[in-house]
CSV table of C-alpha atoms in Angstrom, one decimal:
chain,number,residue,atom,x,y,z
V,25,MET,CA,6.1,-10.3,-8.2
V,26,LEU,CA,4.1,-12.0,-10.8
V,27,ALA,CA,1.9,-15.0,-10.7
V,28,LYS,CA,-1.6,-15.9,-10.5
V,29,GLY,CA,-4.3,-16.1,-8.1
V,30,ASN,CA,-4.6,-14.3,-4.3
V,31,ARG,CA,-2.0,-14.0,-2.0
V,32,SER,CA,-2.0,-13.8,1.7
V,33,LYS,CA,-2.5,-10.4,4.0
V,34,GLN,CA,1.5,-10.7,4.8
V,35,VAL,CA,2.2,-10.3,1.1
V,36,THR,CA,-0.2,-7.3,0.6
V,37,GLU,CA,1.5,-5.9,3.9
V,38,ALA,CA,5.2,-6.7,2.6
V,39,CYS,CA,4.1,-4.8,-0.7
V,40,GLN,CA,3.2,-1.6,1.2
V,41,GLN,CA,6.1,-1.9,3.6
V,42,PHE,CA,8.7,-2.3,1.2
V,43,GLY,CA,7.2,-0.4,-2.2
V,44,GLY,CA,6.5,-3.9,-3.9
V,45,PHE,CA,3.8,-4.8,-6.2
V,46,TYR,CA,2.1,-8.0,-7.4
V,47,LEU,CA,1.0,-8.7,-10.9
V,48,GLY,CA,-1.3,-11.1,-12.0
V,49,SER,CA,-1.8,-12.6,-15.4
V,50,ILE,CA,-4.3,-15.2,-17.2
V,51,GLY,CA,-4.2,-18.6,-15.4
V,52,GLY,CA,-4.7,-21.0,-18.5
V,53,PRO,CA,-2.7,-19.5,-21.1
V,54,ALA,CA,0.2,-18.2,-19.1
V,55,ALA,CA,2.7,-20.8,-20.1
V,56,ARG,CA,2.1,-19.8,-23.8
V,57,LEU,CA,2.2,-16.0,-23.3
V,58,ALA,CA,5.3,-16.7,-21.1
V,59,GLN,CA,6.8,-18.5,-24.1
V,60,ASP,CA,6.2,-15.6,-26.4
V,61,CYS,CA,7.0,-12.7,-24.0
V,62,ILE,CA,9.9,-13.8,-22.0
V,63,LYS,CA,13.0,-12.2,-23.3
V,64,SER,CA,15.5,-13.2,-20.6
V,65,GLN,CA,15.8,-14.8,-17.2
V,66,GLU,CA,18.1,-15.6,-14.1
V,67,VAL,CA,17.6,-17.0,-10.6
V,68,LEU,CA,18.8,-14.0,-8.2
V,69,GLU,CA,18.1,-16.1,-4.7
V,70,TYR,CA,18.0,-19.7,-3.4
V,71,PRO,CA,18.7,-21.3,-6.6
V,72,GLU,CA,18.2,-24.8,-4.7
V,73,LEU,CA,14.3,-24.1,-4.6
V,74,GLY,CA,14.1,-24.5,-8.3
V,75,MET,CA,10.8,-22.6,-9.7
V,76,GLU,CA,10.3,-21.4,-6.3
V,77,ALA,CA,13.4,-19.6,-6.2
V,78,VAL,CA,13.5,-15.6,-6.6
V,79,TRP,CA,13.9,-15.1,-10.4
V,80,LYS,CA,14.6,-11.7,-12.6
V,81,ILE,CA,12.5,-12.2,-15.6
V,82,GLU,CA,12.4,-9.3,-18.5
V,83,VAL,CA,9.5,-9.7,-20.4
V,84,GLU,CA,8.0,-7.8,-23.3
V,85,ASP,CA,4.2,-7.3,-24.2
V,86,PHE,CA,3.4,-9.5,-21.3
V,87,PRO,CA,-0.6,-9.1,-20.4
V,88,ALA,CA,-0.6,-8.6,-16.8
V,89,PHE,CA,-2.6,-6.2,-14.3
V,90,ILE,CA,-1.5,-5.2,-11.3
V,91,VAL,CA,-3.3,-6.9,-8.0
V,92,VAL,CA,-1.6,-5.5,-5.3
V,93,ASP,CA,0.2,-2.0,-5.3
V,94,ASP,CA,2.9,-0.5,-3.2
V,95,GLN,CA,0.0,1.1,-1.1
V,96,GLY,CA,-1.6,-2.1,0.0
V,97,ASN,CA,-4.5,-2.0,-2.3
V,98,ASP,CA,-5.7,-5.6,-3.1
V,99,PHE,CA,-7.6,-6.1,-6.2
V,100,PHE,CA,-9.0,-9.5,-4.6
V,101,THR,CA,-10.1,-8.1,-1.7
V,102,ASP,CA,-11.3,-5.0,-3.2
V,103,PRO,CA,-12.2,-5.4,-6.8
V,104,SER,CA,-13.7,-1.9,-7.3
V,105,GLY,CA,-11.1,0.0,-5.8
V,106,THR,CA,-8.1,1.8,-7.2
V,107,VAL,CA,-4.6,0.3,-7.5
V,108,THR,CA,-1.5,2.2,-8.7
V,109,VAL,CA,1.8,1.7,-10.9
V,110,PRO,CA,4.2,2.0,-8.0
V,111,VAL,CA,7.4,2.3,-9.9
V,112,THR,CA,8.7,5.1,-12.3
V,113,GLY,CA,10.2,3.4,-15.9
V,114,LEU,CA,7.7,0.6,-15.7
V,115,ARG,CA,6.0,0.7,-18.9
V,116,VAL,CA,2.3,-0.3,-18.7
V,117,ARG,CA,0.1,-0.2,-21.7
V,118,SER,CA,-3.8,-0.4,-21.1
V,119,ALA,CA,-6.2,-2.3,-23.4
V,120,GLN,CA,-8.4,0.1,-25.4
């Protein structure tokens, strides 16, 4: 899941229960970043919901950080805590 801002406790619990994760990005310039980084996109479920549908979006070099990991760790409730990359094959490059 990719968006901006914090999510409810139910989302955190769902990420933990089902092995999901939530990525955050920069709010203001996100549209410009998306224009440069999105390689493909398709609606997977609920097309009648428009932008609220479930989308599959392939991105490259999109700056994002893990907000909620698959263990239920939430950056917004514990910014000094640790979140982990929950899936294999996810290429994450840290800023150095």
